[in-house]
PDB file of C-alpha atoms in Angstrom:
ATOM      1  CA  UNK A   1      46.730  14.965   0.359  1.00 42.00           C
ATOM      2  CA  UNK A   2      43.655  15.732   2.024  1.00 41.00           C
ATOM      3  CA  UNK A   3      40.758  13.317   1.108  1.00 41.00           C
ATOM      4  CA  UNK A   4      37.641  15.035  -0.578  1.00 43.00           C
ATOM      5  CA  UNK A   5      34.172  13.240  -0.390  1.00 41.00           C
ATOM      6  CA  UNK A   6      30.624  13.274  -1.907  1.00 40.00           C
ATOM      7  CA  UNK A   7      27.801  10.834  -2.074  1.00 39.00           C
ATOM      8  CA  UNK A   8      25.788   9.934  -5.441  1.00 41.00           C
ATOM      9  CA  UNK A   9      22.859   7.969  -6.685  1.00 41.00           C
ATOM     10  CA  UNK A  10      23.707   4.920  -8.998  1.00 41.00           C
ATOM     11  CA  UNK A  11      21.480   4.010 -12.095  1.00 39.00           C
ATOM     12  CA  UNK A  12      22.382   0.997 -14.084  1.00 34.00           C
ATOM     13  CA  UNK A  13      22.201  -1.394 -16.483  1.00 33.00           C
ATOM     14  CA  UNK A  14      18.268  -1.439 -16.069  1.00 31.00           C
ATOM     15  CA  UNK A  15      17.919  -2.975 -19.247  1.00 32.00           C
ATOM     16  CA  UNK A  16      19.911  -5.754 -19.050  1.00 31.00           C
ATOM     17  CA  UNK A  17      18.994  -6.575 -15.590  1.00 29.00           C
ATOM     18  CA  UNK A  18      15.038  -5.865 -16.336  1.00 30.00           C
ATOM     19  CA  UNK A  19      14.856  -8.601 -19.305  1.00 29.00           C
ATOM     20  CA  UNK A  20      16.571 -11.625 -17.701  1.00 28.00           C
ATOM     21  CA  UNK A  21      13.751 -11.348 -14.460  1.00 28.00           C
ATOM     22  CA  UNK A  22      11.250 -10.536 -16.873  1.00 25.00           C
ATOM     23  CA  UNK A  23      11.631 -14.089 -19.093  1.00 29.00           C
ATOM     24  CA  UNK A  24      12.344 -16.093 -16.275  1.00 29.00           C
ATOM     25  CA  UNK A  25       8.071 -15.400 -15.517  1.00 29.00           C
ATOM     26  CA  UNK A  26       7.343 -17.538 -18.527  1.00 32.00           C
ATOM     27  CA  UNK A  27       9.857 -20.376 -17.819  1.00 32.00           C
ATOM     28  CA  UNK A  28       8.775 -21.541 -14.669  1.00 31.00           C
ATOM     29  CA  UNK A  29       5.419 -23.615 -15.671  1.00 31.00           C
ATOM     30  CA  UNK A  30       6.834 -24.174 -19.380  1.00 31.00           C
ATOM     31  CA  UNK A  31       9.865 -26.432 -17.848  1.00 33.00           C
ATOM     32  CA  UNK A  32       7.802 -28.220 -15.083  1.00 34.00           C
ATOM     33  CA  UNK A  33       7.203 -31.909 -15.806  1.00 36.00           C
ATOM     34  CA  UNK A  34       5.727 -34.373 -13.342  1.00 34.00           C
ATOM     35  CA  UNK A  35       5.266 -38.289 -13.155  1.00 41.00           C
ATOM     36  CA  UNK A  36       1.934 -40.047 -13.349  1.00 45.00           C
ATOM     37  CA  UNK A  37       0.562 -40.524 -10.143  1.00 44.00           C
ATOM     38  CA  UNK A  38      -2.365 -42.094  -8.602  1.00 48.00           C
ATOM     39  CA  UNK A  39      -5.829 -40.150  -9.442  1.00 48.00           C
ATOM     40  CA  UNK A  40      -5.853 -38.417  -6.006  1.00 48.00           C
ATOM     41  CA  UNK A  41      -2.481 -37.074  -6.007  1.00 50.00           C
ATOM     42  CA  UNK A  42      -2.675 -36.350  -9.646  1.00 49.00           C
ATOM     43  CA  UNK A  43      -5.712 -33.898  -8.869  1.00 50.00           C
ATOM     44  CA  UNK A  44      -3.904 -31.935  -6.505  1.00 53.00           C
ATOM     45  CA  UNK A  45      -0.769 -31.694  -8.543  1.00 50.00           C
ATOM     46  CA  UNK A  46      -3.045 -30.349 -11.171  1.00 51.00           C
ATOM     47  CA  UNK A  47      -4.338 -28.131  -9.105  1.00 52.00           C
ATOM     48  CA  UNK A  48      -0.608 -26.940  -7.924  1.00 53.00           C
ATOM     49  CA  UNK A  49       0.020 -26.351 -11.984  1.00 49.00           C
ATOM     50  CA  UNK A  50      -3.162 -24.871 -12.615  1.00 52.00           C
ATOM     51  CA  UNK A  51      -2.391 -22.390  -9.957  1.00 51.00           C
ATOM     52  CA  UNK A  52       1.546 -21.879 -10.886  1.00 51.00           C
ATOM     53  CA  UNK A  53       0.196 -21.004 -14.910  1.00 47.00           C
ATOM     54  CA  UNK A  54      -2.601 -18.565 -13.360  1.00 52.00           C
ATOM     55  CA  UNK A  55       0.422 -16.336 -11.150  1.00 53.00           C
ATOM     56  CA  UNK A  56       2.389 -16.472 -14.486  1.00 50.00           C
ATOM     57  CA  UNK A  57      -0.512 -15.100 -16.263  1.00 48.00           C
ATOM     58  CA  UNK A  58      -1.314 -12.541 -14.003  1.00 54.00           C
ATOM     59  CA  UNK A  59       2.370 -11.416 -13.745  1.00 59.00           C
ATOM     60  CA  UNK A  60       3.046 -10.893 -17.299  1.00 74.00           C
ATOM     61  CA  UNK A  61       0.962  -7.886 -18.074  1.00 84.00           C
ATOM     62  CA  UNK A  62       1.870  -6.649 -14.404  1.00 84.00           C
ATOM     63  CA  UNK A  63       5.813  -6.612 -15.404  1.00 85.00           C
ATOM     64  CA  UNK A  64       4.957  -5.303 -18.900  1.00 87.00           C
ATOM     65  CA  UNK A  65       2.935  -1.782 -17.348  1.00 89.00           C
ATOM     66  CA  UNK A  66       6.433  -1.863 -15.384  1.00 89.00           C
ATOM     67  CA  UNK A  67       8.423  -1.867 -17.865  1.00 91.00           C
ATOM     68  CA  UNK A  68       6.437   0.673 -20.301  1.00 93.00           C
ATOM     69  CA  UNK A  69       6.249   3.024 -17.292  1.00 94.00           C
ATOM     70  CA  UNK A  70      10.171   2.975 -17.239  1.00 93.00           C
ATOM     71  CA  UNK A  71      10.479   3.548 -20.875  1.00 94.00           C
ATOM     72  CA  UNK A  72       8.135   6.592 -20.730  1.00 95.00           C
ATOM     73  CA  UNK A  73       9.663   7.848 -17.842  1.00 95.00           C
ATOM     74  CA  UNK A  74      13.027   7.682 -19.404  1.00 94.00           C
ATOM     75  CA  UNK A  75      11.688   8.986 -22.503  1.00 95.00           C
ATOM     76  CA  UNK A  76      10.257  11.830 -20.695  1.00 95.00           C
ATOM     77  CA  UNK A  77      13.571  13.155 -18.935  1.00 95.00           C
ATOM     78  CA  UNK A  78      15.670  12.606 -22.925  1.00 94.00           C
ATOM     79  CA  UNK A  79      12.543  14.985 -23.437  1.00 95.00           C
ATOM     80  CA  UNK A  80      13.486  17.460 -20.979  1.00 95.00           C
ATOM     81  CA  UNK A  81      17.443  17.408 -20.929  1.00 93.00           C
ATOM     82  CA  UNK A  82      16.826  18.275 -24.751  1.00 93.00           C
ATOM     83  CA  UNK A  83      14.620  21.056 -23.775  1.00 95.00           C
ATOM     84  CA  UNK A  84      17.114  22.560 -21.006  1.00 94.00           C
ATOM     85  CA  UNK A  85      19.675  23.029 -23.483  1.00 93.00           C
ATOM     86  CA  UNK A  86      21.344  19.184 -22.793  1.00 90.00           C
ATOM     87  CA  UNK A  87      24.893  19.420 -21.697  1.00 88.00           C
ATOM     88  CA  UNK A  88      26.459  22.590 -23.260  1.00 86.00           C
ATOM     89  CA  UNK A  89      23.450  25.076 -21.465  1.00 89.00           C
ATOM     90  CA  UNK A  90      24.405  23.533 -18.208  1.00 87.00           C
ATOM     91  CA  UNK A  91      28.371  24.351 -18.513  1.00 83.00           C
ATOM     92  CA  UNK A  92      27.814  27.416 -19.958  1.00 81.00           C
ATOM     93  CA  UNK A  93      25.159  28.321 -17.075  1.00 83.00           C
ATOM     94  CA  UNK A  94      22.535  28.852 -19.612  1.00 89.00           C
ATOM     95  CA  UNK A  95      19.902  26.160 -17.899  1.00 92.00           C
ATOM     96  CA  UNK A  96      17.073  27.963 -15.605  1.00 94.00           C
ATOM     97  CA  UNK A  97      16.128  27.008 -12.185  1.00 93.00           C
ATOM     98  CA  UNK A  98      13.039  25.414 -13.400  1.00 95.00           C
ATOM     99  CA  UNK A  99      14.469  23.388 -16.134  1.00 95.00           C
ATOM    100  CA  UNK A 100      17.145  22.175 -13.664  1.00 93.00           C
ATOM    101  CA  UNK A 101      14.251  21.108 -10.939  1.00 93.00           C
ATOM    102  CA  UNK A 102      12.374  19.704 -13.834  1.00 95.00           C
ATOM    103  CA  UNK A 103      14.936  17.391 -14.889  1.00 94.00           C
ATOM    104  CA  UNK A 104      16.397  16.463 -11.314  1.00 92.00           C
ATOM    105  CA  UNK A 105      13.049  15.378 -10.410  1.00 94.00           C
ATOM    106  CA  UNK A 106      12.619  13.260 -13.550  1.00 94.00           C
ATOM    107  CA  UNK A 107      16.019  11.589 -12.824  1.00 92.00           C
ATOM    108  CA  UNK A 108      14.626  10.495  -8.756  1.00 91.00           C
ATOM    109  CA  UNK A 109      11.218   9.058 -10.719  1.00 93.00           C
ATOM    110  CA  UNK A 110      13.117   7.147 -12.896  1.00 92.00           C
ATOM    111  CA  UNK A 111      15.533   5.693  -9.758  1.00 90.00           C
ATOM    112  CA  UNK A 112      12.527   4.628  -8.314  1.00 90.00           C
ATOM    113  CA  UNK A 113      11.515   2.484 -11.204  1.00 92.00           C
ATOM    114  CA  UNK A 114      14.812   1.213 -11.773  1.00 89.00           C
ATOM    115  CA  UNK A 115      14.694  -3.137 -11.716  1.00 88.00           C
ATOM    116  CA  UNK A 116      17.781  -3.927 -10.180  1.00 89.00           C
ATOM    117  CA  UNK A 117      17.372  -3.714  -6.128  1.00 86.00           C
ATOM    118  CA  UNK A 118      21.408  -3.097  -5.952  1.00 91.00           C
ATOM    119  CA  UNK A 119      22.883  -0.898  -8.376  1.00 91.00           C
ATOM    120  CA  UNK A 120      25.890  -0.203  -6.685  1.00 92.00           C
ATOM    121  CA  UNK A 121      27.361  -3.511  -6.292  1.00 92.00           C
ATOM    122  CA  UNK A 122      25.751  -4.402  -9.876  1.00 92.00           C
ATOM    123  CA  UNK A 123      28.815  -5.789 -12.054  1.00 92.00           C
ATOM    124  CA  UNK A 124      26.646  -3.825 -15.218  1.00 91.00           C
ATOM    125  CA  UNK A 125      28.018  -0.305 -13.410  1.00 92.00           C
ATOM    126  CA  UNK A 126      31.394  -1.060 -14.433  1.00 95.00           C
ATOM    127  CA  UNK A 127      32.610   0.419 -18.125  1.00 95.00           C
ATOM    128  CA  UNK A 128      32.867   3.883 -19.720  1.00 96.00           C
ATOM    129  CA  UNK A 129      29.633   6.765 -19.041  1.00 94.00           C
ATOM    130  CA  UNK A 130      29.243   9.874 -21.027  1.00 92.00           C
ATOM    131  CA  UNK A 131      27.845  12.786 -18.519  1.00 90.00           C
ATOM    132  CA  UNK A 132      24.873  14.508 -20.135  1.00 88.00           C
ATOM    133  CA  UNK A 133      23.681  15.734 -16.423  1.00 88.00           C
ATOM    134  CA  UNK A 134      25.374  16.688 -13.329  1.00 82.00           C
ATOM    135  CA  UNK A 135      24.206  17.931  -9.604  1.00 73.00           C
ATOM    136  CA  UNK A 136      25.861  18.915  -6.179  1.00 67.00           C
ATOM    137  CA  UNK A 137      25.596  15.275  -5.812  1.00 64.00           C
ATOM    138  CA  UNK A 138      27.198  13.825  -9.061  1.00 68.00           C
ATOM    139  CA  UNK A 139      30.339  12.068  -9.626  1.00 64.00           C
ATOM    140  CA  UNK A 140      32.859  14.435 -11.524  1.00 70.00           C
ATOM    141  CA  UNK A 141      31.672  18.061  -9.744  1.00 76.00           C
ATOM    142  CA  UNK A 142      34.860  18.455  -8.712  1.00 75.00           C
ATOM    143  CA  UNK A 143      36.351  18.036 -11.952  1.00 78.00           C
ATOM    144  CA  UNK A 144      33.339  20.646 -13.661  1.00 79.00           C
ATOM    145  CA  UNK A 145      34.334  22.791 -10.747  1.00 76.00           C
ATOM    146  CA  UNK A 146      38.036  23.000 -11.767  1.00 76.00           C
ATOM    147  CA  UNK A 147      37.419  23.973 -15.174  1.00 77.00           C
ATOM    148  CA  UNK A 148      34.751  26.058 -14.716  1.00 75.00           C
ATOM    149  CA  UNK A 149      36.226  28.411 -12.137  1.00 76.00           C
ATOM    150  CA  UNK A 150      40.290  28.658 -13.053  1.00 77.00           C
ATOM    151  CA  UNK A 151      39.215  29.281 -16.978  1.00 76.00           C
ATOM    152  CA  UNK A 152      36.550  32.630 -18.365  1.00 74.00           C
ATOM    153  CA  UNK A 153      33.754  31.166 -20.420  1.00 72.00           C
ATOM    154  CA  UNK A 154      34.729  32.959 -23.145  1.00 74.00           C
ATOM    155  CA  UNK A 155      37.804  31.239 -22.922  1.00 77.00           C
ATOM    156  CA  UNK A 156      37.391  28.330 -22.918  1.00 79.00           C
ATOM    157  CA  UNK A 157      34.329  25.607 -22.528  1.00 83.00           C
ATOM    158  CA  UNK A 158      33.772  22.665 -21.213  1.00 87.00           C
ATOM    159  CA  UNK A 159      33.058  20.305 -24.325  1.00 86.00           C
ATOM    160  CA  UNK A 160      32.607  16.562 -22.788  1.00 90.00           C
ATOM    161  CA  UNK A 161      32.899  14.678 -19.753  1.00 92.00           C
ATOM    162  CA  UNK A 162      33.126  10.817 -19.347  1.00 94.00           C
ATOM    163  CA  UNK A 163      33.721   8.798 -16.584  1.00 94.00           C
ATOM    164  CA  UNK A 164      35.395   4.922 -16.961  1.00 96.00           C
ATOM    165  CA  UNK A 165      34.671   2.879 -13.606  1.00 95.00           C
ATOM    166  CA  UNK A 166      36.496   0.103 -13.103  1.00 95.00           C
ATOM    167  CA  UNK A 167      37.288  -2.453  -9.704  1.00 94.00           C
ATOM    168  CA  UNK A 168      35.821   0.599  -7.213  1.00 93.00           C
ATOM    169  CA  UNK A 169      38.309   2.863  -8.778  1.00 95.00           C
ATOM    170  CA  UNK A 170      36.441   5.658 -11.217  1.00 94.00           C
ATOM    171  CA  UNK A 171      38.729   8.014 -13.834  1.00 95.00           C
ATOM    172  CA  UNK A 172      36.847  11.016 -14.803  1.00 93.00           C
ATOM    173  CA  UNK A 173      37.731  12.862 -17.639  1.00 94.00           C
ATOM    174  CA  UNK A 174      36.780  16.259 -18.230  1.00 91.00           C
ATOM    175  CA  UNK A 175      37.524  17.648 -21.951  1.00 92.00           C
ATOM    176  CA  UNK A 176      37.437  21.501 -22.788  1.00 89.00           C
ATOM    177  CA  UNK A 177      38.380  23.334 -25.797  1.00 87.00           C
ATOM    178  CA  UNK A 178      40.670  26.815 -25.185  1.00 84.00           C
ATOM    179  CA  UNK A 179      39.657  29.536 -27.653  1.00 81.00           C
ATOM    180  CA  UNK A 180      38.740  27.402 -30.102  1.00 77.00           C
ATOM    181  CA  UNK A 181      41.853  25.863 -31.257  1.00 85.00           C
ATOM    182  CA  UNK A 182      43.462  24.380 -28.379  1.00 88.00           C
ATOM    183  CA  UNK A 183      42.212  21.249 -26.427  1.00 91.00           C
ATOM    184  CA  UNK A 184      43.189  20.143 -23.273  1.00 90.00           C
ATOM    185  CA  UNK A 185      41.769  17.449 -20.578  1.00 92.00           C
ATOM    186  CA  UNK A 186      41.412  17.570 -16.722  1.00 90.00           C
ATOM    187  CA  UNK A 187      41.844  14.025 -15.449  1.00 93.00           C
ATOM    188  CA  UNK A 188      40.546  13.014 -12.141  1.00 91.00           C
ATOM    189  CA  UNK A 189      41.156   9.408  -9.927  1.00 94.00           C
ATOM    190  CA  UNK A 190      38.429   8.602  -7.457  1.00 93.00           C
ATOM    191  CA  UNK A 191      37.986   5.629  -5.149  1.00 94.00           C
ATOM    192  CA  UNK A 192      34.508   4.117  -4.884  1.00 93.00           C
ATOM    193  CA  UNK A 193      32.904   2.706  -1.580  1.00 94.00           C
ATOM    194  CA  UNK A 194      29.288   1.073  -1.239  1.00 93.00           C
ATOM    195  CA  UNK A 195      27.573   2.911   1.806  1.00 92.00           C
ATOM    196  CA  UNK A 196      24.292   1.234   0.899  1.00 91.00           C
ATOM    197  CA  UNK A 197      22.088  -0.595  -2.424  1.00 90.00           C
ATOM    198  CA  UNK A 198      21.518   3.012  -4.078  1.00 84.00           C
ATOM    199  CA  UNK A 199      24.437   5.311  -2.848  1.00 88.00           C
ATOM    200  CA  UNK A 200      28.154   5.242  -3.108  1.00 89.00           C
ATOM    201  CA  UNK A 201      31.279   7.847  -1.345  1.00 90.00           C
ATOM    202  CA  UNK A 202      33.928   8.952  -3.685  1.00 88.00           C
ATOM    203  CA  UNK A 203      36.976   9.788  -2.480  1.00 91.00           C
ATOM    204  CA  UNK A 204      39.327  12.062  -4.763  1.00 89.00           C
ATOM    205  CA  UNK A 205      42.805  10.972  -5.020  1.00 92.00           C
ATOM    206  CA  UNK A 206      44.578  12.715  -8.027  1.00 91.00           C
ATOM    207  CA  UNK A 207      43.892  15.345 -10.570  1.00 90.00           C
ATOM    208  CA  UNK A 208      46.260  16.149 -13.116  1.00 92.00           C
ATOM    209  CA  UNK A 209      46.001  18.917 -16.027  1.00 88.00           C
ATOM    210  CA  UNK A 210      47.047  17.664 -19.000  1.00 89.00           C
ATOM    211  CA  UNK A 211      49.486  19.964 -21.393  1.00 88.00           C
ATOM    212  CA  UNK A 212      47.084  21.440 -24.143  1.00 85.00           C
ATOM    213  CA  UNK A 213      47.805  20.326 -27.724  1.00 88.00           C
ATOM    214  CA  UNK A 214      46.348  22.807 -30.805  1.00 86.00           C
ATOM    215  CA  UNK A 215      43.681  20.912 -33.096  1.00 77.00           C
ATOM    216  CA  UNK A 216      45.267  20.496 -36.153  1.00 72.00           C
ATOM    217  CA  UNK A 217      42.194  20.976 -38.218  1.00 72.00           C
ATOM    218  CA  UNK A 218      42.554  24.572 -36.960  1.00 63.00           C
ATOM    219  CA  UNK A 219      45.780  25.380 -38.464  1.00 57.00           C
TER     220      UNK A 219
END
């Protein structure tokens, strides 16, 4: 089978990653304890200490504005995928250019305030990911692609898509509803490589359609 590949950004875990760095700034002159020395060396230790609390000082509101200007930036693009339409306007193709250029460029501000200085060899990007945006550059394209082309949008839509990655190996699952009653999911195996601290190649190995099952609360 002939390999298919794509490159995309990787965001994660910023939280997590963000508050351990952030109280280790406080515990470095709390936990420092010295002997008592001789008046001469004593006044240059203090000195040392007196210097260590001042950069701890002046770091604390420096890694606060940090971390409020990735809040608001993150708050800001929730603001505008809600105002595009979120995930149903973009399968559906009802999202504008501008809303589409409006949230891509909120997604590359918010990489660049992003904590951790490797994402993609981060063990917090393993686990399961609901897509609520995708590009010519995201993970699971191909799998959008499928669905989107072989079935009419009146049809049939394209209702969720998650992605579970796991040991450099990614599952994406794509979940679409036929006329209303009938469900069915698209399941695609990737292979993850690192080409670098913010970018990773996917590889597509398997896709399989699975048989479509009618929702019983429709009958």
């Amino acid at each position: 089978m002939a390999a298919m590949h794509s490159s995309l950004p990787a965001n994660s875990a910023i939280g997590s990653r963000y508050s351990s760095s952030f109280t280790s700034i406080h515990a470095t002159a709390s936990l420092v304890s010295f002997p008592r020395l001789p008046e001469t060396r004593r006044s240059n230790r203090k000195i040392a200490v007196t210097a260590m609390v001042q950069q701890a000082v002046q770091g604390a509101p420096a890694a606060y504005a940090k971390e409020m200007e990735r809040l608001s930036a993150k708050e800001s693009l929730l603001l505008a995928f809600k105002d595009s339409g979120g995930f149903e306007a973009l399968v559906t193709g009802k999202t504008t250019d501008l809303q589409r250029i409006d949230v891509n460029e909120r997604i590359t501000g918010l990489e660049r305030l992003n904590p951790t200085p490797r994402p993609t060899t981060s063990p917090f990007l393993e686990g399961r990911w609901n897509f609520e945006w995708f590009g010519s550059g995201s993970p699971g394209i191909f799998a959008a692609r499928f669905i989107l082309e072989r079935f009419p949008s009146n049809l049939a839509n394209l209702s969720k898509m998650d992605v579970l990655i796991k040991d450099s190996n990614a599952k994406i699952t794509a979940s679409m509803k036929l006329l209303s009653s009938i469900e069915s999911k698209f399941i695609l195996s990737t292979r993850l490589s690192v080409e670098g601290p913010l970018r990773m190649r996917e590889e597509y190995i398997e896709g399989i359609l699975e048989t479509p099952k009618i929702i019983e609360e429709t009958v």
